[in-house]
Amino acid sequence: MSILDTEIKASELKNELKKPCSTGLKLIKISAFLSELFHHENLTPYNSYYLEFSHFIILLIKKKEFNYIAPGRINDLLKILDYCTQIPDVSLDIKAFEDASEILNKKKEEILLILGETKGKIKEETKVYAFPDKLNIVLIEPDNKSKYEQAAGEILPLNIDIKRTSNKNNSFILTNDTGVDDNGIKEQLENSVKIAEQKCLKDKIKYSNYDYIYSIGQMDACYLGKSLGIGTALLAFNAVLFNTSNKYYYKFLCNTVYTGELNDKGFMVPMPYNVLKAKLEIVFYSPFKNFVIPEDNYSDAKNLLSELNKKYPGRCLEIFPVKKFEQVLENEQCIKKYDLKLTEKIKHLQKIHSNLINIVLLFVSIIIMVFFVLTFLIPKLDKNPEYAKYENYKVGFYNKHDIKLFETDNVDPAFQNFYTNKEIFTKKVNITDIDGDGKNEILYITRTVSDPLKNRLLYCIEGNGNVKWIDTIPGQTVYYNTLHEDNFQTDGIFVTPSLNNDTRKIILTGLLNKTFPFGIFKLDHTGKILSQYWNSGQLVVNRFADIEKDGKEEFIAAYCNNHFRCAAMVIFDTDFIEGASPQTDPLRNGKPGLEKYYILFPKTIINTDYLKKLNNDVIEIQQLDTNGLEVTVSEGTYNTTDEDIFIIYKFDKDMNVKEIVFSSHFIGINDNLTNKSNTSEYYQKLSDSLKTNVRWWNGEKFVNSPIQNKYYLQANNPQR
């Protein structure tokens, strides 16, 4: 084919692509054109055509709207995409070509699985379900020039819905837009309804006039012809059965595909050979097991199937030849006979005796309405809050019946992430019974730019929206400053589990100077501050955990220590939350910290040399099913992806480090820094080194073995 001929064909193809047709047919047309060019020894003069049409191919493939296509056609498309990537062109988006090839290869694997060429589990659609109101039909869309040599097709569900009508004649409609005024389809619908009516009269089935409403599942193009006749007739007859007082009806198995035109006597009309060939190939490359065709096409179909099975012997497709549409009703491999169920009989009686049933339904509706009104009042009167939800810049509070009790004023949009992030939101709102009266209180903190005072407030609100009390965190003079700092910002609310039906204690955390020192306040159920603890650095990772499995949960606060420039974890007995972090005295009152454990985590070369961070941070704490904790320490994050490079420390109930686990990101970067792929022995040594560098505060200094703070032990046992 000369350059001139190629240009003419390319122009014609571009015009064809502008016309309405399916994604599958467009791919076939482009593939046929570009594949023909491969016959030239020198492809360079034709590179522009490959580049131009490859963009069409990629866009069409990304739609994923092509289904039952031969593996050979997929190979042609893959060959075209592969050749295009070899053309020297700086504007080529290689990633787009790779993505398109990946989609094609997945589709190819899926089809080869159906054909029995690969091992695996076939898709869900091959499970044998059955439906009374739909069956599968095969539709083809030929290229106008090549007729059926280049045909795309779909196997789609044909659905029916019928309604009784008082009109003297039946009516019928196909809800899909075929794109043209096709009298062939209308003729076949009318013919199918007449055949169904004749079958009912023959079998002495009571018949009324109906509106027959047909629809075909998602159509990607304009399909014409009369081959849906067998399907529309079967559905029409079965719909009448289903909607009368008959004792049975049929269900169509979803593993079967139908095709064939019916004449006015109900006999199947043979298909042209090229139409049969195109449809058989579509069904062959699909997961469906049975194919119903006109009896006169059976011999050709057997030969065609035999040729296809030579290529793919693992594909099992049964062909069922039918002379007249009633024969399908006798084939148990395609259709199942079902006795009418009680609910379906009731549905039928409802249609016949609609007036009487409407009266009964009205009476029942009144009873239900009265019951609903009575039962609705109880939830409406329930003012006990159960949960909170952020919506439309407000926090709404709901009872257990999902009824909103009240909502806050608009929150500051600058801090909207406090409310949209579930993990942060649970720290800002705590709903629980803090005073043992059987009713939940709402503990609530907020953050705003316009009114800094609100950042220091803890609200206790009743279920009716009334404020029970407000506590204001007082200003502080910290470290060596002489100024009174009143810029405290609350961070989280936590409530201790109740013990012996006692009232619960409230733990409020927050930051002074927006970053540190970090304060932890213990309050009683009236909002009175009982004690406070200050840390040099943020402790924003918080949780309760019964570490020792003794029935009493400790409060854990972790993140970092600015004084020692490393990750830190503090474990409190909730009876003793007081003082300050080791070697600091921000309030200058001389009170030592009463933390049960204060633990510092060592830094690695990734933190100090690679990321050049001031400190590492604890980012997550999980309680193990066995005794102890799992603590995740981040050495820092990638600048590009913001992913944490972390180490997991596993502690037992006595805070011994039992195991250290390195993340894959950590191992990858560490290997790069050491310029080698390190062995498991190397990482075992690194693990052992880190274990020996974890430090515990004994009350006077940090040591390298687990120990509780002596000041906590003295406070917990004064006689000791």
XYZ file of C-alpha atoms in Angstrom:
720
model
C 0.000 0.000 0.000
C 1.534 3.284 -1.136
C 1.857 6.413 0.993
C -0.999 7.990 -0.981
C -3.263 4.981 -0.405
C -2.312 4.984 3.251
C -3.160 8.678 3.586
C -6.547 8.106 1.967
C -7.304 5.178 4.286
C -6.128 7.159 7.325
C -8.442 10.023 6.401
C -11.354 7.617 5.956
C -10.573 5.990 9.304
C -10.575 9.330 11.104
C -13.986 10.089 9.661
C -15.220 6.649 10.730
C -14.020 7.241 14.285
C -16.160 10.381 14.503
C -19.314 8.367 13.871
C -21.257 6.651 16.687
C -19.843 3.202 17.331
C -18.614 1.159 20.267
C -15.175 1.330 21.865
C -14.526 -2.246 20.777
C -15.261 -1.546 17.117
C -13.088 1.577 17.121
C -10.174 -0.440 18.498
C -10.694 -3.130 15.855
C -10.742 -0.553 13.029
C -7.561 1.173 14.181
C -5.819 -2.150 14.827
C -6.688 -3.435 11.344
C -5.330 -0.288 9.682
C -2.050 -0.131 11.631
C -1.481 -3.896 11.493
C -1.660 -3.751 7.703
C 1.210 -1.246 7.705
C 3.467 -3.824 9.380
C 3.702 -5.563 5.986
C 6.093 -2.810 4.814
C 9.789 -3.551 5.198
C 10.565 0.066 6.100
C 8.049 1.440 8.600
C 9.736 4.808 9.134
C 7.599 6.679 6.530
C 4.504 5.439 8.402
C 5.594 6.394 11.919
C 3.360 9.470 11.920
C 0.290 7.253 11.462
C 1.321 5.024 14.353
C 1.892 8.020 16.614
C -1.340 9.738 15.602
C -3.609 6.731 16.042
C -1.793 5.393 19.113
C -3.251 8.295 21.092
C -6.735 7.169 20.033
C -5.866 3.611 21.096
C -4.689 4.697 24.550
C -7.794 6.805 25.184
C -10.072 3.960 24.094
C -8.232 1.356 26.173
C -8.442 3.515 29.305
C -12.237 3.430 29.012
C -12.130 -0.360 29.609
C -15.353 -0.713 27.617
C -14.300 -3.668 25.462
C -15.122 -7.153 26.672
C -15.270 -10.246 24.508
C -12.359 -9.835 22.114
C -10.059 -12.475 20.642
C -6.561 -12.784 22.171
C -5.135 -12.346 18.662
C -6.675 -8.882 18.381
C -5.233 -7.992 21.775
C -1.802 -9.170 20.601
C -2.132 -6.882 17.545
C -2.837 -3.914 19.814
C 0.084 -4.797 22.105
C 2.397 -5.051 19.086
C 1.276 -1.605 17.896
C 1.827 -0.023 21.325
C 5.243 -1.666 21.622
C 6.318 -0.390 18.213
C 5.154 3.151 19.036
C 7.383 3.273 22.125
C 10.385 2.518 19.893
C 9.734 5.512 17.638
C 12.130 8.338 18.567
C 9.764 11.087 19.703
C 10.415 13.203 22.805
C 6.716 14.016 23.180
C 5.797 10.366 23.798
C 4.262 9.650 27.200
C 5.841 6.230 27.765
C 3.935 5.799 31.044
C 0.618 6.104 29.189
C 1.695 3.376 26.757
C 2.765 1.125 29.638
C -0.555 1.655 31.460
C -2.518 0.838 28.309
C -0.443 -2.303 27.723
C -1.063 -3.382 31.313
C -4.839 -3.036 30.811
C -4.641 -5.104 27.615
C -2.535 -7.803 29.248
C -4.998 -8.092 32.138
C -7.873 -8.398 29.684
C -5.897 -11.021 27.759
C -5.228 -12.999 30.947
C -8.920 -12.825 31.799
C -9.923 -14.196 28.393
C -7.219 -16.884 28.420
C -8.514 -17.968 31.818
C -11.978 -18.366 30.304
C -10.473 -20.318 27.416
C -8.773 -22.694 29.833
C -5.277 -21.571 28.845
C -4.314 -20.489 32.366
C -5.119 -21.748 35.822
C -7.184 -19.644 38.169
C -10.639 -18.785 39.377
C -13.110 -17.578 36.751
C -14.942 -14.343 37.389
C -18.109 -14.166 39.490
C -20.379 -13.766 36.438
C -19.951 -17.460 35.626
C -21.804 -18.539 38.769
C -25.130 -19.985 37.729
C -27.903 -17.673 38.868
C -31.369 -17.661 37.347
C -33.892 -14.856 36.801
C -37.506 -14.823 35.598
C -37.345 -11.393 33.985
C -34.028 -11.296 32.124
C -31.782 -13.375 29.895
C -28.597 -12.780 27.896
C -28.482 -11.916 24.197
C -25.496 -11.439 21.892
C -25.419 -8.318 19.733
C -22.881 -7.500 17.035
C -21.876 -4.225 15.490
C -20.222 -4.683 12.076
C -17.891 -2.306 10.296
C -19.890 -0.957 7.344
C -17.042 -1.625 4.903
C -15.818 -5.020 6.019
C -19.295 -6.252 6.939
C -18.803 -8.857 9.638
C -15.057 -9.451 9.184
C -14.402 -6.617 11.613
C -17.260 -6.898 14.091
C -17.438 -5.851 17.712
C -20.003 -7.315 19.990
C -21.504 -7.435 23.443
C -23.423 -9.953 25.497
C -26.007 -7.962 27.405
C -28.982 -8.723 29.646
C -32.386 -8.273 28.013
C -34.931 -7.297 30.674
C -38.730 -7.197 30.701
C -41.349 -5.524 32.849
C -45.064 -5.882 32.133
C -48.086 -4.030 33.455
C -51.745 -4.797 32.990
C -53.530 -2.336 30.740
C -57.187 -1.573 30.156
C -56.478 -0.901 26.497
C -57.899 -3.285 23.918
C -54.463 -3.985 22.468
C -51.062 -4.896 23.838
C -48.318 -2.286 23.691
C -44.581 -2.832 23.541
C -41.500 -0.658 23.777
C -37.710 -0.951 23.867
C -36.435 1.748 26.217
C -32.912 1.823 24.749
C -32.093 4.455 22.144
C -30.957 2.533 19.065
C -29.988 5.740 17.310
C -32.175 5.056 14.304
C -35.795 4.343 13.477
C -35.384 0.593 13.059
C -38.620 -1.041 11.951
C -36.965 -4.478 12.181
C -36.721 -4.263 15.982
C -40.298 -2.978 16.320
C -41.548 -5.716 14.024
C -39.777 -8.378 16.071
C -41.144 -7.001 19.373
C -44.683 -7.022 18.031
C -44.189 -10.527 16.640
C -42.793 -11.788 19.973
C -45.784 -10.481 21.924
C -48.200 -12.174 19.493
C -46.297 -15.475 19.732
C -46.377 -15.299 23.542
C -50.121 -14.596 23.464
C -50.719 -17.561 21.151
C -48.692 -19.830 23.443
C -50.774 -18.723 26.447
C -54.047 -19.433 24.615
C -52.734 -22.824 23.490
C -51.787 -23.770 27.076
C -55.119 -22.383 28.392
C -53.419 -19.724 30.457
C -55.646 -16.796 31.399
C -54.454 -13.855 29.350
C -55.000 -10.103 29.671
C -53.591 -7.223 27.703
C -50.275 -5.854 28.923
C -47.780 -3.095 28.366
C -44.514 -4.908 27.558
C -41.456 -2.817 28.474
C -38.099 -4.183 27.289
C -34.636 -2.831 28.068
C -31.112 -3.919 27.186
C -28.233 -3.455 29.657
C -25.662 -0.693 29.121
C -25.376 -0.390 25.338
C -22.160 1.120 24.022
C -23.356 1.588 20.444
C -26.249 1.264 18.020
C -27.182 -2.377 17.434
C -29.720 -3.208 14.737
C -31.480 -6.327 13.544
C -34.035 -8.858 14.739
C -31.910 -11.447 16.560
C -33.391 -10.498 19.924
C -36.660 -12.170 18.828
C -36.104 -15.471 20.643
C -35.286 -13.575 23.845
C -38.229 -11.166 23.701
C -40.708 -14.002 23.031
C -39.431 -16.139 25.917
C -39.510 -13.194 28.316
C -43.004 -12.144 27.207
C -44.455 -15.625 27.708
C -42.739 -16.099 31.073
C -43.816 -12.656 32.306
C -47.450 -13.585 31.682
C -46.922 -16.857 33.569
C -45.314 -14.989 36.426
C -48.176 -12.486 36.666
C -51.076 -14.955 36.504
C -52.398 -17.540 38.919
C -50.485 -20.357 37.245
C -48.690 -22.819 39.464
C -45.333 -22.380 37.805
C -43.052 -20.092 35.846
C -39.519 -20.270 34.414
C -36.154 -18.823 35.349
C -33.449 -18.263 32.743
C -29.946 -19.388 33.688
C -27.397 -16.615 33.485
C -24.779 -18.889 31.858
C -26.766 -19.049 28.609
C -26.774 -16.689 25.611
C -29.620 -16.466 23.077
C -29.765 -15.258 19.483
C -32.227 -15.697 16.673
C -35.063 -14.047 14.781
C -38.577 -15.549 14.977
C -41.090 -15.624 12.151
C -44.791 -15.056 12.782
C -45.293 -18.775 13.540
C -42.635 -18.809 16.258
C -40.016 -20.648 14.184
C -36.350 -19.614 14.276
C -35.035 -17.915 11.129
C -31.492 -19.000 10.111
C -28.715 -16.406 10.301
C -26.312 -15.561 7.460
C -23.031 -17.448 7.808
C -20.920 -14.337 8.477
C -23.337 -13.209 11.214
C -23.227 -16.651 12.835
C -19.420 -16.669 12.699
C -19.148 -13.213 14.304
C -21.606 -14.054 17.100
C -20.106 -17.451 17.820
C -16.645 -15.918 18.233
C -17.988 -13.327 20.680
C -19.656 -16.002 22.814
C -16.584 -18.249 22.538
C -14.361 -15.564 24.092
C -16.871 -14.920 26.903
C -17.404 -16.845 30.167
C -20.876 -18.079 29.151
C -21.386 -21.858 28.858
C -24.443 -22.302 26.600
C -25.419 -20.751 23.253
C -28.957 -21.080 21.831
C -29.127 -20.646 18.017
C -31.485 -21.484 15.111
C -31.503 -25.188 14.266
C -30.665 -24.492 10.605
C -27.348 -22.945 11.688
C -26.266 -25.893 13.819
C -24.061 -27.654 11.243
C -22.074 -24.500 10.429
C -21.858 -23.618 14.122
C -20.400 -27.038 14.967
C -17.720 -26.641 12.301
C -16.851 -23.116 13.427
C -16.687 -24.218 17.056
C -14.443 -27.124 16.088
C -11.990 -24.728 14.416
C -11.949 -22.472 17.468
C -11.417 -25.444 19.789
C -8.347 -26.440 17.785
C -6.767 -23.196 18.999
C -8.236 -23.359 22.478
C -9.176 -26.943 23.382
C -9.804 -26.004 27.009
C -12.866 -23.877 26.184
C -16.152 -25.747 26.739
C -19.130 -24.191 24.956
C -22.404 -26.047 24.424
C -24.492 -25.134 21.363
C -28.233 -25.790 21.572
C -30.088 -25.715 18.236
C -33.740 -24.650 18.449
C -36.399 -24.943 15.755
C -39.228 -23.250 17.644
C -39.061 -21.048 20.705
C -41.071 -23.480 22.902
C -38.194 -25.968 22.677
C -36.131 -23.796 24.995
C -38.720 -24.309 27.741
C -37.876 -28.024 27.700
C -34.101 -27.562 27.987
C -33.108 -27.792 31.658
C -29.528 -26.748 30.878
C -30.744 -23.305 29.833
C -33.934 -22.810 31.791
C -35.387 -23.993 35.092
C -39.038 -24.547 35.922
C -40.153 -23.141 39.291
C -43.353 -23.593 41.249
C -45.018 -20.302 42.067
C -44.126 -19.278 45.609
C -46.617 -18.021 48.174
C -45.314 -14.469 48.006
C -45.700 -14.487 44.233
C -49.263 -15.787 44.528
C -50.009 -12.966 46.952
C -48.551 -10.510 44.462
C -50.856 -11.897 41.783
C -53.909 -11.700 44.056
C -52.992 -8.124 44.871
C -53.242 -7.195 41.201
C -56.617 -8.924 40.799
C -58.187 -7.660 44.020
C -56.431 -4.323 44.184
C -59.398 -2.341 45.617
C -59.958 -4.687 48.548
C -56.259 -4.942 49.221
C -55.931 -1.156 49.130
C -58.567 -0.884 51.873
C -56.760 -3.466 53.985
C -53.450 -1.741 53.358
C -54.970 1.586 54.391
C -56.134 0.071 57.679
C -52.735 -1.518 58.271
C -51.040 1.772 57.377
C -53.057 3.587 60.030
C -51.993 1.051 62.655
C -48.364 1.339 61.555
C -48.586 5.122 61.596
C -49.943 5.158 65.153
C -47.235 2.729 66.214
C -44.586 4.847 64.484
C -45.767 8.030 66.178
C -45.699 6.355 69.584
C -42.293 4.801 69.081
C -40.869 7.986 67.564
C -41.696 10.059 70.643
C -39.416 7.983 72.833
C -36.303 8.528 70.675
C -37.222 12.195 70.315
C -37.371 12.666 74.078
C -34.060 10.863 74.633
C -31.567 13.621 75.477
C -28.671 11.336 76.340
C -25.826 12.020 73.848
C -24.051 9.009 72.358
C -21.862 10.327 69.544
C -20.796 13.458 67.672
C -20.472 14.195 63.972
C -18.911 17.088 62.059
C -20.949 18.487 59.184
C -21.287 21.888 57.500
C -18.685 23.577 59.748
C -20.555 22.545 62.916
C -20.286 19.706 65.413
C -23.614 17.959 65.950
C -24.407 15.727 68.927
C -26.759 12.740 68.556
C -28.560 10.245 70.780
C -28.526 6.475 70.206
C -31.538 6.805 67.877
C -29.465 9.006 65.504
C -31.514 12.092 66.381
C -29.557 15.343 66.579
C -29.834 16.930 70.026
C -28.037 20.196 69.263
C -25.008 21.565 67.415
C -22.212 24.034 68.033
C -21.677 27.364 66.325
C -19.533 27.365 63.186
C -15.977 26.257 63.898
C -12.983 28.231 62.666
C -12.375 27.154 59.007
C -8.622 27.501 59.614
C -8.805 24.412 61.862
C -11.305 22.396 59.853
C -8.888 19.435 59.694
C -9.346 19.031 63.469
C -12.888 17.925 62.740
C -12.594 16.150 59.379
C -9.715 13.941 60.569
C -11.337 11.131 62.572
C -8.285 10.484 64.759
C -7.939 14.161 65.713
C -11.702 14.618 66.118
C -11.909 11.875 68.764
C -9.400 13.869 70.837
C -11.526 17.038 70.662
C -14.856 15.480 71.709
C -15.357 12.936 74.486
C -18.856 11.733 75.386
C -19.122 9.698 78.588
C -20.732 9.637 82.029
C -18.117 11.351 84.196
C -20.148 11.723 87.403
C -21.895 8.331 87.630
C -25.459 9.664 87.289
C -26.280 7.402 84.321
C -26.300 10.282 81.807
C -23.486 11.126 79.436
C -21.741 14.474 79.521
C -20.018 16.057 76.518
C -16.432 17.188 77.016
C -15.489 19.526 74.190
C -12.489 21.661 73.195
C -12.015 23.860 70.156
C -9.354 25.900 68.366
C -9.718 29.375 66.868
C -7.609 32.278 65.652
C -10.087 35.069 66.392
C -10.499 34.422 70.144
C -7.358 32.878 71.757
C -9.149 32.550 75.115
C -11.353 29.777 73.688
C -8.223 27.733 73.033
C -7.745 27.428 76.828
C -11.303 26.301 77.614
C -12.716 22.867 78.393
C -16.505 22.725 78.057
C -18.698 20.223 79.884
C -22.126 20.198 78.206
C -25.324 18.319 79.016
C -27.395 16.461 76.413
C -29.922 19.294 76.168
C -27.177 21.726 75.137
C -26.831 23.476 78.498
C -23.272 24.158 79.644
C -22.637 22.324 82.922
C -19.282 23.966 83.562
C -16.318 25.560 81.791
C -12.746 25.181 82.970
C -10.061 27.658 81.919
C -6.447 26.477 81.898
C -4.557 29.211 83.783
C -1.658 31.143 82.353
C 1.877 30.132 83.301
C 5.305 31.632 83.838
C 7.661 28.956 82.572
C 11.394 28.356 82.640
C 13.316 31.613 82.960
C 10.708 33.922 81.459
C 9.235 36.753 83.457
C 6.178 37.114 81.201
C 2.909 35.412 82.127
C 2.088 33.062 79.228
C -1.673 32.795 78.616
C -1.469 31.268 75.125
C -2.164 27.663 76.149
C -3.875 25.603 73.441
C -5.840 22.496 74.376
C -5.003 19.387 72.336
C -6.900 16.346 73.613
C -9.461 15.094 76.150
C -9.278 11.673 77.783
C -11.377 10.123 80.544
C -10.070 7.443 82.882
C -12.008 4.169 83.017
C -14.236 4.117 86.104
C -13.044 1.961 88.985
C -15.470 0.584 91.598
C -18.246 2.829 90.236
C -16.204 5.851 91.261
C -16.465 9.125 89.354
C -14.051 9.388 86.483
C -11.059 11.663 86.164
C -10.497 13.873 83.133
C -7.096 14.187 81.487
C -6.632 17.306 79.368
C -3.520 17.785 77.228
C -2.232 20.860 75.440
C 0.645 23.094 74.460
C 2.036 26.339 75.785
C 3.596 28.722 73.272
C 1.922 26.599 70.506
C 4.670 23.948 70.725
C 6.152 23.368 74.193
C 6.262 22.869 77.066
C 3.432 20.362 76.789
C 0.975 20.197 79.670
C -1.059 17.262 80.976
C -3.781 18.260 83.462
C -5.859 15.938 85.641
C -9.308 17.242 86.590
C -12.195 15.846 88.592
C -15.753 15.502 87.258
C -16.545 19.108 88.264
C -13.688 20.575 86.215
C -11.399 21.272 89.160
C -7.681 20.891 88.326
C -6.205 18.256 90.653
C -2.644 18.121 89.329
C -0.493 18.949 86.306
C 2.587 17.614 84.525
C 4.831 19.459 82.051
C 7.068 17.964 79.386
C 9.868 19.538 77.382
C 8.400 18.729 73.967
C 5.080 17.605 72.579
C 3.316 14.432 73.753
C 0.491 14.314 71.221
C 0.314 10.512 70.784
C -1.962 9.346 73.603
C -3.881 6.272 74.688
C -4.904 4.146 77.650
C -3.529 0.609 77.964
C -3.539 -2.060 80.647
C 0.114 -2.890 80.140
C 0.496 -5.258 83.073
C -2.954 -6.880 82.655
C -3.761 -6.043 86.295
C -7.143 -4.470 85.521
C -5.872 -0.884 85.769
C -5.116 1.075 82.627
C -2.115 3.387 82.420
C -2.196 6.652 80.466
C 0.506 6.858 77.807
C 1.739 10.098 76.261
C 4.448 10.091 73.620
C 6.135 11.964 70.768
C 9.428 13.705 71.570
C 11.622 15.350 74.209
C 13.107 18.686 73.107
C 15.605 18.741 75.974
C 17.246 15.482 74.886
C 16.321 15.861 71.207
C 14.872 12.391 70.733
C 11.653 10.393 70.730
C 10.068 9.925 74.139
C 7.289 7.894 75.756
C 5.833 8.625 79.190
C 3.666 6.122 81.076
C 1.524 7.380 83.963
C -0.349 5.691 86.745
C -3.484 7.873 86.485
C -3.380 8.426 90.270
C -0.058 10.245 89.868
C 0.134 12.826 87.062
C 2.352 15.556 88.462
C 5.701 17.295 88.148
C 7.854 17.712 85.047
C 9.971 15.728 82.613
C 13.497 14.699 83.673
C 16.044 17.464 84.298
C 13.466 20.228 83.720
C 11.433 22.397 86.063
C 9.380 24.751 83.868
C 7.187 25.976 86.770
C 10.223 26.365 89.059
C 8.411 24.689 91.954
C 10.931 21.904 92.535
C 8.385 19.106 92.098
C 9.889 16.006 90.468
C 7.950 14.122 87.828
C 5.838 11.219 89.107
C 5.758 9.372 85.819
C 5.818 5.577 86.174
C 8.186 5.228 83.214
C 10.008 7.836 81.147
C 11.662 6.228 78.111
C 13.942 7.809 75.478
C 14.569 6.204 72.083
C 17.926 6.373 70.257
C 18.344 8.032 66.862
C 19.934 6.372 63.816
C 22.150 7.669 61.013
C 19.046 8.064 58.870
C 17.816 10.721 61.280
C 21.129 12.420 61.986
C 23.063 12.081 58.714
C 20.499 11.465 55.953
C 17.475 13.526 57.010
C 19.442 15.806 59.374
C 16.503 16.070 61.775
C 16.739 17.498 65.287
C 14.937 14.503 66.734
C 12.975 11.357 65.964
C 9.344 10.962 67.125
C 6.955 8.343 68.461
C 4.061 8.269 65.979
C 1.955 5.292 67.106
C 1.372 3.063 70.122
C -0.499 -0.235 70.035
C -1.246 -2.602 72.891
C -0.200 -6.168 72.152
C -2.619 -9.067 72.589
C -0.117 -10.385 75.056
C 1.170 -8.058 77.766
C 3.137 -5.048 76.611
C 3.248 -2.395 73.906
C 4.246 -1.947 70.276
C 5.771 1.514 69.772
C 6.415 2.959 66.307
C 9.252 5.511 66.138
C 9.687 7.627 63.020
C 13.209 8.643 62.059
C 11.658 11.215 59.712
C 9.732 11.345 56.460
C 10.517 11.421 52.758
C 10.443 14.980 51.459
C 8.615 13.882 48.311
C 5.999 11.413 49.580
C 5.766 12.350 53.290
C 6.017 8.630 54.161
C 7.448 7.744 57.557
C 10.751 5.880 57.835
C 10.131 3.978 61.034
C 11.268 1.382 63.560
C 8.915 -0.684 65.742
C 9.922 -1.386 69.351
C 8.073 -4.215 71.127
C 7.991 -4.036 74.939
C 6.809 -6.630 77.437
C 4.756 -5.744 80.547
C 7.947 -4.797 82.459
C 9.051 -2.480 79.642
C 11.867 -4.713 78.432
C 12.540 -4.275 74.715
C 11.879 -7.782 73.397
C 12.058 -7.160 69.663
C 12.860 -4.440 67.115
C 11.406 -4.429 63.606
C 12.704 -2.183 60.786
C 10.366 -0.890 58.079
C 11.181 -1.591 54.426
C 11.783 2.142 53.868
C 14.270 2.148 56.730
C 16.156 -0.878 55.363
C 16.270 0.568 51.841
C 17.697 3.929 52.919
C 20.054 2.397 55.468
C 21.478 0.067 52.801
C 22.025 3.054 50.496
C 23.798 4.976 53.250
C 26.107 2.044 53.970
C 26.598 1.377 50.237
C 25.683 -2.304 50.475
C 22.812 -4.719 50.836
C 23.077 -5.584 54.519
C 22.397 -9.068 55.822
C 19.963 -10.165 58.504
C 22.974 -10.551 60.818
C 23.778 -6.863 60.290
C 20.258 -5.801 61.229
C 20.298 -8.122 64.227
C 23.441 -6.324 65.429
C 21.802 -2.949 64.741
C 18.744 -4.132 66.664
C 20.903 -5.214 69.605
C 22.696 -1.861 69.531
C 19.427 0.076 69.586
C 18.126 -2.057 72.464
C 21.159 -1.153 74.577
C 20.667 2.545 73.788
C 17.027 2.769 74.892
C 17.077 4.735 78.177
C 14.802 4.608 81.243
C 14.605 7.375 83.906
C 15.200 6.110 87.439
C 14.474 9.459 89.092
C 18.068 10.685 89.111
C 19.489 9.704 85.748
C 18.766 7.734 82.585
C 19.925 4.121 82.625
C 20.077 1.397 79.968
C 17.762 -1.119 81.631
C 14.043 -1.023 82.464
C 13.273 0.685 85.759
C 10.451 2.677 87.282
C 10.930 6.249 88.472
C 11.841 6.208 92.175
C 9.647 9.255 92.864
C 6.644 7.396 91.483
C 7.465 4.384 93.640
C 7.715 6.611 96.732
C 4.401 8.338 95.963
C 2.687 5.024 95.287
C 4.047 3.468 98.490
C 4.750 6.242 101.040
C 5.996 3.768 103.676
C 8.626 2.350 101.340
